[in-house]
């Protein structure tokens, strides 16, 4: 039973345009959400996070939106750059429960010059 | 070191052999986690340490898998009698405990069981 789902295995966008990566979750107990970026042969790198008391968090070119009623979050990258090409993982956690992160399967983003 | 380090970076072994994977967390991080990523899959939680104790071992797939942490620092993940389905990238992460803290990942150990 997959509690965190990234339904798009891949996404291709042009440099300078917006990239939107989506993530859905089923466990209503999740209250902290994170996005990680992963290059081949490297470990995941933390990108941005959001707690369930917020609906938006912004850090430079990266913005995460949370829609709790829809159990949906998205990562917006504006403007997209070729160096953003990587696999993006959505992860979720329940505060006060296990400290483990539950990950989606990832979306491979390709930004074309 | 500045980040989480793991060794070896690659390990090729024969089915039935035991392997040990090592993780050095970021200094000061009392929480340590092991995950694995099989081909085409997301990261799968294995075990979580807080200090030297493991409050959550729920992700260990079988009793062939075990892990320990000593001195609140280095951790070793041991897989006994390896099987081909154990082939994966094993990732270690560390963080400050509890609260809204991100986990910092090491580069991983790629395990191949022939």
PDB file of C-alpha atoms in Angstrom:
ATOM      1  CA  UNK A   1       0.000   0.000   0.000  1.00  0.00           C
ATOM      2  CA  UNK A   2       1.728   3.099  -1.272  1.00  0.00           C
ATOM      3  CA  UNK A   3       1.068   5.993   1.079  1.00  0.00           C
ATOM      4  CA  UNK A   4       2.950   8.571  -1.022  1.00  0.00           C
ATOM      5  CA  UNK A   5       2.405   8.557  -4.757  1.00  0.00           C
ATOM      6  CA  UNK A   6       4.135  10.378  -7.560  1.00  0.00           C
ATOM      7  CA  UNK A   7       2.083   9.418 -10.569  1.00  0.00           C
ATOM      8  CA  UNK A   8       4.322  10.943 -13.214  1.00  0.00           C
ATOM      9  CA  UNK A   9       7.529   8.938 -13.674  1.00  0.00           C
ATOM     10  CA  UNK A  10       8.990  11.649 -15.884  1.00  0.00           C
ATOM     11  CA  UNK A  11       8.562  15.275 -16.904  1.00  0.00           C
ATOM     12  CA  UNK A  12      10.269  17.272 -19.611  1.00  0.00           C
ATOM     13  CA  UNK A  13      10.271  21.102 -19.748  1.00  0.00           C
ATOM     14  CA  UNK A  14      12.081  23.841 -21.592  1.00  0.00           C
ATOM     15  CA  UNK A  15      14.707  25.948 -19.870  1.00  0.00           C
ATOM     16  CA  UNK A  16      13.169  29.085 -18.388  1.00  0.00           C
ATOM     17  CA  UNK A  17       9.674  27.605 -18.103  1.00  0.00           C
ATOM     18  CA  UNK A  18       7.919  26.370 -14.983  1.00  0.00           C
ATOM     19  CA  UNK A  19       8.294  22.775 -13.773  1.00  0.00           C
ATOM     20  CA  UNK A  20       5.444  21.398 -11.680  1.00  0.00           C
ATOM     21  CA  UNK A  21       5.950  18.111  -9.877  1.00  0.00           C
ATOM     22  CA  UNK A  22       3.006  16.524  -8.127  1.00  0.00           C
ATOM     23  CA  UNK A  23       2.614  14.238  -5.144  1.00  0.00           C
ATOM     24  CA  UNK A  24      -0.436  12.653  -3.508  1.00  0.00           C
ATOM     25  CA  UNK A  25      -0.666  10.984  -0.132  1.00  0.00           C
ATOM     26  CA  UNK A  26      -3.225   8.794   1.565  1.00  0.00           C
ATOM     27  CA  UNK A  27      -2.258   8.926   5.248  1.00  0.00           C
ATOM     28  CA  UNK A  28      -4.040  11.847   6.909  1.00  0.00           C
ATOM     29  CA  UNK A  29      -1.645  11.600   9.859  1.00  0.00           C
ATOM     30  CA  UNK A  30       1.233  12.945   7.772  1.00  0.00           C
ATOM     31  CA  UNK A  31       2.024  16.480   8.886  1.00  0.00           C
ATOM     32  CA  UNK A  32       5.452  17.226   7.482  1.00  0.00           C
ATOM     33  CA  UNK A  33       6.363  16.982   3.822  1.00  0.00           C
ATOM     34  CA  UNK A  34       9.720  17.239   2.097  1.00  0.00           C
ATOM     35  CA  UNK A  35      11.115  17.286  -1.419  1.00  0.00           C
ATOM     36  CA  UNK A  36      14.476  15.775  -2.236  1.00  0.00           C
ATOM     37  CA  UNK A  37      16.492  15.958  -5.435  1.00  0.00           C
ATOM     38  CA  UNK A  38      18.701  13.077  -6.514  1.00  0.00           C
ATOM     39  CA  UNK A  39      21.422  12.967  -9.150  1.00  0.00           C
ATOM     40  CA  UNK A  40      22.708   9.595 -10.411  1.00  0.00           C
ATOM     41  CA  UNK A  41      25.176   7.870  -8.088  1.00  0.00           C
ATOM     42  CA  UNK A  42      24.569  10.425  -5.336  1.00  0.00           C
ATOM     43  CA  UNK A  43      22.405  10.440  -2.238  1.00  0.00           C
ATOM     44  CA  UNK A  44      19.219  12.519  -2.162  1.00  0.00           C
ATOM     45  CA  UNK A  45      19.666  16.197  -1.335  1.00  0.00           C
ATOM     46  CA  UNK A  46      17.077  18.069   0.700  1.00  0.00           C
ATOM     47  CA  UNK A  47      15.333  20.778  -1.294  1.00  0.00           C
ATOM     48  CA  UNK A  48      12.392  22.251   0.572  1.00  0.00           C
ATOM     49  CA  UNK A  49       9.793  21.256   3.151  1.00  0.00           C
ATOM     50  CA  UNK A  50       6.407  22.288   4.453  1.00  0.00           C
ATOM     51  CA  UNK A  51       4.506  21.543   7.625  1.00  0.00           C
ATOM     52  CA  UNK A  52       0.781  20.893   7.616  1.00  0.00           C
ATOM     53  CA  UNK A  53       0.004  24.207   9.293  1.00  0.00           C
ATOM     54  CA  UNK A  54       1.049  26.017   6.121  1.00  0.00           C
ATOM     55  CA  UNK A  55      -0.183  25.843   2.560  1.00  0.00           C
ATOM     56  CA  UNK A  56       2.838  27.371   0.855  1.00  0.00           C
ATOM     57  CA  UNK A  57       6.553  27.606   1.402  1.00  0.00           C
ATOM     58  CA  UNK A  58       8.952  29.397  -0.903  1.00  0.00           C
ATOM     59  CA  UNK A  59      12.734  29.275  -1.211  1.00  0.00           C
ATOM     60  CA  UNK A  60      14.210  31.077  -4.176  1.00  0.00           C
ATOM     61  CA  UNK A  61      13.101  29.370  -7.379  1.00  0.00           C
ATOM     62  CA  UNK A  62      11.370  26.573  -5.450  1.00  0.00           C
ATOM     63  CA  UNK A  63       7.857  26.737  -4.014  1.00  0.00           C
ATOM     64  CA  UNK A  64       5.923  23.915  -2.398  1.00  0.00           C
ATOM     65  CA  UNK A  65       2.133  24.035  -2.167  1.00  0.00           C
ATOM     66  CA  UNK A  66       0.090  21.858   0.175  1.00  0.00           C
ATOM     67  CA  UNK A  67      -3.604  21.129  -0.229  1.00  0.00           C
ATOM     68  CA  UNK A  68      -4.566  19.129   2.859  1.00  0.00           C
ATOM     69  CA  UNK A  69      -8.172  18.575   1.876  1.00  0.00           C
ATOM     70  CA  UNK A  70      -7.040  16.988  -1.389  1.00  0.00           C
ATOM     71  CA  UNK A  71      -4.026  15.296   0.236  1.00  0.00           C
ATOM     72  CA  UNK A  72      -1.920  16.772  -2.527  1.00  0.00           C
ATOM     73  CA  UNK A  73       1.301  18.706  -2.724  1.00  0.00           C
ATOM     74  CA  UNK A  74       3.251  20.134  -5.588  1.00  0.00           C
ATOM     75  CA  UNK A  75       6.702  21.531  -6.196  1.00  0.00           C
ATOM     76  CA  UNK A  76       7.074  24.466  -8.565  1.00  0.00           C
ATOM     77  CA  UNK A  77      10.438  25.386 -10.042  1.00  0.00           C
ATOM     78  CA  UNK A  78      10.574  28.761 -11.754  1.00  0.00           C
ATOM     79  CA  UNK A  79      12.507  29.358 -13.926  1.00  0.00           C
ATOM     80  CA  UNK A  80      13.708  25.840 -14.684  1.00  0.00           C
ATOM     81  CA  UNK A  81      17.399  25.385 -15.446  1.00  0.00           C
ATOM     82  CA  UNK A  82      19.250  22.480 -17.089  1.00  0.00           C
ATOM     83  CA  UNK A  83      21.019  21.837 -13.750  1.00  0.00           C
ATOM     84  CA  UNK A  84      17.616  21.056 -12.241  1.00  0.00           C
ATOM     85  CA  UNK A  85      17.514  17.843 -14.283  1.00  0.00           C
ATOM     86  CA  UNK A  86      17.360  15.093 -11.654  1.00  0.00           C
ATOM     87  CA  UNK A  87      14.946  12.706  -9.971  1.00  0.00           C
ATOM     88  CA  UNK A  88      12.682  14.436  -7.461  1.00  0.00           C
ATOM     89  CA  UNK A  89      11.277  12.527  -4.506  1.00  0.00           C
ATOM     90  CA  UNK A  90       8.358  13.565  -2.368  1.00  0.00           C
ATOM     91  CA  UNK A  91       8.482  12.361   1.260  1.00  0.00           C
ATOM     92  CA  UNK A  92       6.204  12.576   4.270  1.00  0.00           C
ATOM     93  CA  UNK A  93       6.428  12.071   7.977  1.00  0.00           C
ATOM     94  CA  UNK A  94       4.176  11.934  11.028  1.00  0.00           C
ATOM     95  CA  UNK A  95       5.336  14.081  13.918  1.00  0.00           C
ATOM     96  CA  UNK A  96       5.266  12.237  17.196  1.00  0.00           C
ATOM     97  CA  UNK A  97       5.258   8.896  15.470  1.00  0.00           C
ATOM     98  CA  UNK A  98       8.160   7.102  13.892  1.00  0.00           C
ATOM     99  CA  UNK A  99      10.766   9.506  12.588  1.00  0.00           C
ATOM    100  CA  UNK A 100      10.942   7.602   9.294  1.00  0.00           C
ATOM    101  CA  UNK A 101      10.243   9.287   5.998  1.00  0.00           C
ATOM    102  CA  UNK A 102       7.827   7.646   3.570  1.00  0.00           C
ATOM    103  CA  UNK A 103       8.914   8.299  -0.020  1.00  0.00           C
ATOM    104  CA  UNK A 104       7.210   8.324  -3.381  1.00  0.00           C
ATOM    105  CA  UNK A 105       8.837   6.569  -6.324  1.00  0.00           C
ATOM    106  CA  UNK A 106      10.176   9.779  -7.794  1.00  0.00           C
ATOM    107  CA  UNK A 107       9.719  11.885 -10.913  1.00  0.00           C
ATOM    108  CA  UNK A 108      12.579  12.280 -13.362  1.00  0.00           C
ATOM    109  CA  UNK A 109      12.745  15.906 -14.480  1.00  0.00           C
ATOM    110  CA  UNK A 110      14.566  16.824 -17.671  1.00  0.00           C
ATOM    111  CA  UNK A 111      15.104  20.495 -18.432  1.00  0.00           C
ATOM    112  CA  UNK A 112      16.023  21.019 -22.057  1.00  0.00           C
ATOM    113  CA  UNK A 113      18.269  23.948 -23.061  1.00  0.00           C
TER     114      UNK A 113
ATOM    115  CA  UNK B   1      33.582  15.213   7.877  1.00  0.00           C
ATOM    116  CA  UNK B   2      31.000  17.693   6.739  1.00  0.00           C
ATOM    117  CA  UNK B   3      28.444  15.206   5.472  1.00  0.00           C
ATOM    118  CA  UNK B   4      27.215  11.653   5.919  1.00  0.00           C
ATOM    119  CA  UNK B   5      29.738   9.139   4.641  1.00  0.00           C
ATOM    120  CA  UNK B   6      29.182   5.520   3.702  1.00  0.00           C
ATOM    121  CA  UNK B   7      31.497   2.672   2.876  1.00  0.00           C
ATOM    122  CA  UNK B   8      32.059   0.832   0.696  1.00  0.00           C
ATOM    123  CA  UNK B   9      30.609   2.766  -2.221  1.00  0.00           C
ATOM    124  CA  UNK B  10      30.169  -0.465  -4.164  1.00  0.00           C
ATOM    125  CA  UNK B  11      29.989  -4.052  -3.003  1.00  0.00           C
ATOM    126  CA  UNK B  12      29.690  -7.133  -5.188  1.00  0.00           C
ATOM    127  CA  UNK B  13      29.129 -10.397  -3.367  1.00  0.00           C
ATOM    128  CA  UNK B  14      28.037 -13.921  -4.050  1.00  0.00           C
ATOM    129  CA  UNK B  15      24.700 -15.259  -2.978  1.00  0.00           C
ATOM    130  CA  UNK B  16      24.876 -16.698   0.517  1.00  0.00           C
ATOM    131  CA  UNK B  17      27.720 -14.500   1.750  1.00  0.00           C
ATOM    132  CA  UNK B  18      27.395 -11.961   4.578  1.00  0.00           C
ATOM    133  CA  UNK B  19      28.016  -8.240   4.007  1.00  0.00           C
ATOM    134  CA  UNK B  20      28.547  -5.262   6.285  1.00  0.00           C
ATOM    135  CA  UNK B  21      27.758  -1.702   5.274  1.00  0.00           C
ATOM    136  CA  UNK B  22      29.015   1.243   7.279  1.00  0.00           C
ATOM    137  CA  UNK B  23      27.605   4.714   7.907  1.00  0.00           C
ATOM    138  CA  UNK B  24      29.271   7.725   9.543  1.00  0.00           C
ATOM    139  CA  UNK B  25      26.620  10.351  10.346  1.00  0.00           C
ATOM    140  CA  UNK B  26      27.058  14.087  10.619  1.00  0.00           C
ATOM    141  CA  UNK B  27      28.643  15.007  13.935  1.00  0.00           C
ATOM    142  CA  UNK B  28      25.991  15.970  16.472  1.00  0.00           C
ATOM    143  CA  UNK B  29      23.142  14.176  14.717  1.00  0.00           C
ATOM    144  CA  UNK B  30      21.674  11.753  17.209  1.00  0.00           C
ATOM    145  CA  UNK B  31      19.128  10.306  14.772  1.00  0.00           C
ATOM    146  CA  UNK B  32      20.306   7.859  12.110  1.00  0.00           C
ATOM    147  CA  UNK B  33      18.303   6.056   9.454  1.00  0.00           C
ATOM    148  CA  UNK B  34      18.859   3.299   6.910  1.00  0.00           C
ATOM    149  CA  UNK B  35      16.890   3.157   3.677  1.00  0.00           C
ATOM    150  CA  UNK B  36      17.288   1.187   0.491  1.00  0.00           C
ATOM    151  CA  UNK B  37      16.385   1.919  -3.080  1.00  0.00           C
ATOM    152  CA  UNK B  38      15.778  -0.968  -5.430  1.00  0.00           C
ATOM    153  CA  UNK B  39      15.810  -0.448  -9.187  1.00  0.00           C
ATOM    154  CA  UNK B  40      12.967   1.821 -10.276  1.00  0.00           C
ATOM    155  CA  UNK B  41      11.607   2.163  -6.769  1.00  0.00           C
ATOM    156  CA  UNK B  42      11.429   4.884  -4.183  1.00  0.00           C
ATOM    157  CA  UNK B  43      13.376   4.837  -0.969  1.00  0.00           C
ATOM    158  CA  UNK B  44      12.241   2.142   1.435  1.00  0.00           C
ATOM    159  CA  UNK B  45      12.736   2.669   5.168  1.00  0.00           C
ATOM    160  CA  UNK B  46      14.672  -0.032   7.009  1.00  0.00           C
ATOM    161  CA  UNK B  47      15.542   1.109  10.538  1.00  0.00           C
ATOM    162  CA  UNK B  48      15.817   4.234  12.701  1.00  0.00           C
ATOM    163  CA  UNK B  49      18.254   4.851  15.567  1.00  0.00           C
ATOM    164  CA  UNK B  50      17.965   7.452  18.267  1.00  0.00           C
ATOM    165  CA  UNK B  51      21.341   7.374  19.963  1.00  0.00           C
ATOM    166  CA  UNK B  52      22.315   3.710  20.214  1.00  0.00           C
ATOM    167  CA  UNK B  53      18.786   2.363  20.482  1.00  0.00           C
ATOM    168  CA  UNK B  54      16.485   1.484  17.591  1.00  0.00           C
ATOM    169  CA  UNK B  55      12.894   2.522  18.360  1.00  0.00           C
ATOM    170  CA  UNK B  56      11.742   1.540  14.874  1.00  0.00           C
ATOM    171  CA  UNK B  57      13.008  -1.591  13.130  1.00  0.00           C
ATOM    172  CA  UNK B  58       9.778  -2.135  11.244  1.00  0.00           C
ATOM    173  CA  UNK B  59      11.324  -1.837   7.785  1.00  0.00           C
ATOM    174  CA  UNK B  60      13.872  -4.633   8.094  1.00  0.00           C
ATOM    175  CA  UNK B  61      12.656  -7.134   5.465  1.00  0.00           C
ATOM    176  CA  UNK B  62      13.775 -10.315   7.222  1.00  0.00           C
ATOM    177  CA  UNK B  63      15.808 -11.602  10.132  1.00  0.00           C
ATOM    178  CA  UNK B  64      18.806 -11.763   7.812  1.00  0.00           C
ATOM    179  CA  UNK B  65      19.033  -8.001   8.221  1.00  0.00           C
ATOM    180  CA  UNK B  66      20.378  -6.400  11.382  1.00  0.00           C
ATOM    181  CA  UNK B  67      21.926  -3.088  12.341  1.00  0.00           C
ATOM    182  CA  UNK B  68      23.729  -1.631  15.270  1.00  0.00           C
ATOM    183  CA  UNK B  69      25.015   1.738  16.310  1.00  0.00           C
ATOM    184  CA  UNK B  70      27.809   2.304  18.771  1.00  0.00           C
ATOM    185  CA  UNK B  71      28.849   5.423  20.651  1.00  0.00           C
ATOM    186  CA  UNK B  72      25.882   7.265  19.225  1.00  0.00           C
ATOM    187  CA  UNK B  73      27.815   7.635  16.005  1.00  0.00           C
ATOM    188  CA  UNK B  74      28.847   4.981  13.472  1.00  0.00           C
ATOM    189  CA  UNK B  75      26.281   2.434  12.356  1.00  0.00           C
ATOM    190  CA  UNK B  76      26.710  -0.903  10.617  1.00  0.00           C
ATOM    191  CA  UNK B  77      24.022  -2.653   8.594  1.00  0.00           C
ATOM    192  CA  UNK B  78      24.636  -6.393   8.263  1.00  0.00           C
ATOM    193  CA  UNK B  79      22.955  -8.655   5.746  1.00  0.00           C
ATOM    194  CA  UNK B  80      23.487 -12.360   6.337  1.00  0.00           C
ATOM    195  CA  UNK B  81      23.199 -15.052   3.683  1.00  0.00           C
ATOM    196  CA  UNK B  82      22.608 -12.480   0.941  1.00  0.00           C
ATOM    197  CA  UNK B  83      20.039 -13.158  -1.760  1.00  0.00           C
ATOM    198  CA  UNK B  84      19.762 -11.664  -5.230  1.00  0.00           C
ATOM    199  CA  UNK B  85      16.717  -9.642  -4.172  1.00  0.00           C
ATOM    200  CA  UNK B  86      18.940  -7.823  -1.664  1.00  0.00           C
ATOM    201  CA  UNK B  87      20.646  -6.049  -4.574  1.00  0.00           C
ATOM    202  CA  UNK B  88      19.913  -2.344  -4.131  1.00  0.00           C
ATOM    203  CA  UNK B  89      21.459   0.964  -3.130  1.00  0.00           C
ATOM    204  CA  UNK B  90      21.585   1.208   0.649  1.00  0.00           C
ATOM    205  CA  UNK B  91      21.343   4.782   1.896  1.00  0.00           C
ATOM    206  CA  UNK B  92      22.084   6.147   5.329  1.00  0.00           C
ATOM    207  CA  UNK B  93      20.763   9.459   6.631  1.00  0.00           C
ATOM    208  CA  UNK B  94      21.160  11.442   9.829  1.00  0.00           C
ATOM    209  CA  UNK B  95      19.368  14.344  11.454  1.00  0.00           C
ATOM    210  CA  UNK B  96      18.774  16.189  14.672  1.00  0.00           C
ATOM    211  CA  UNK B  97      16.111  14.329  16.637  1.00  0.00           C
ATOM    212  CA  UNK B  98      12.385  14.978  16.512  1.00  0.00           C
ATOM    213  CA  UNK B  99      10.653  18.087  15.252  1.00  0.00           C
ATOM    214  CA  UNK B 100      10.670  19.416  11.733  1.00  0.00           C
ATOM    215  CA  UNK B 101      14.186  18.380  10.805  1.00  0.00           C
ATOM    216  CA  UNK B 102      15.325  17.300   7.375  1.00  0.00           C
ATOM    217  CA  UNK B 103      17.373  14.161   6.986  1.00  0.00           C
ATOM    218  CA  UNK B 104      20.782  14.414   5.323  1.00  0.00           C
ATOM    219  CA  UNK B 105      21.742  11.481   3.144  1.00  0.00           C
ATOM    220  CA  UNK B 106      25.035   9.842   2.361  1.00  0.00           C
ATOM    221  CA  UNK B 107      26.024   8.787  -1.165  1.00  0.00           C
ATOM    222  CA  UNK B 108      24.886   5.208  -0.623  1.00  0.00           C
ATOM    223  CA  UNK B 109      26.386   1.750  -1.025  1.00  0.00           C
ATOM    224  CA  UNK B 110      25.466  -0.088  -4.196  1.00  0.00           C
ATOM    225  CA  UNK B 111      25.137  -3.779  -3.329  1.00  0.00           C
ATOM    226  CA  UNK B 112      25.110  -6.368  -6.088  1.00  0.00           C
ATOM    227  CA  UNK B 113      24.445  -9.993  -5.179  1.00  0.00           C
ATOM    228  CA  UNK B 114      25.423 -12.408  -7.934  1.00  0.00           C
TER     229      UNK B 114
END
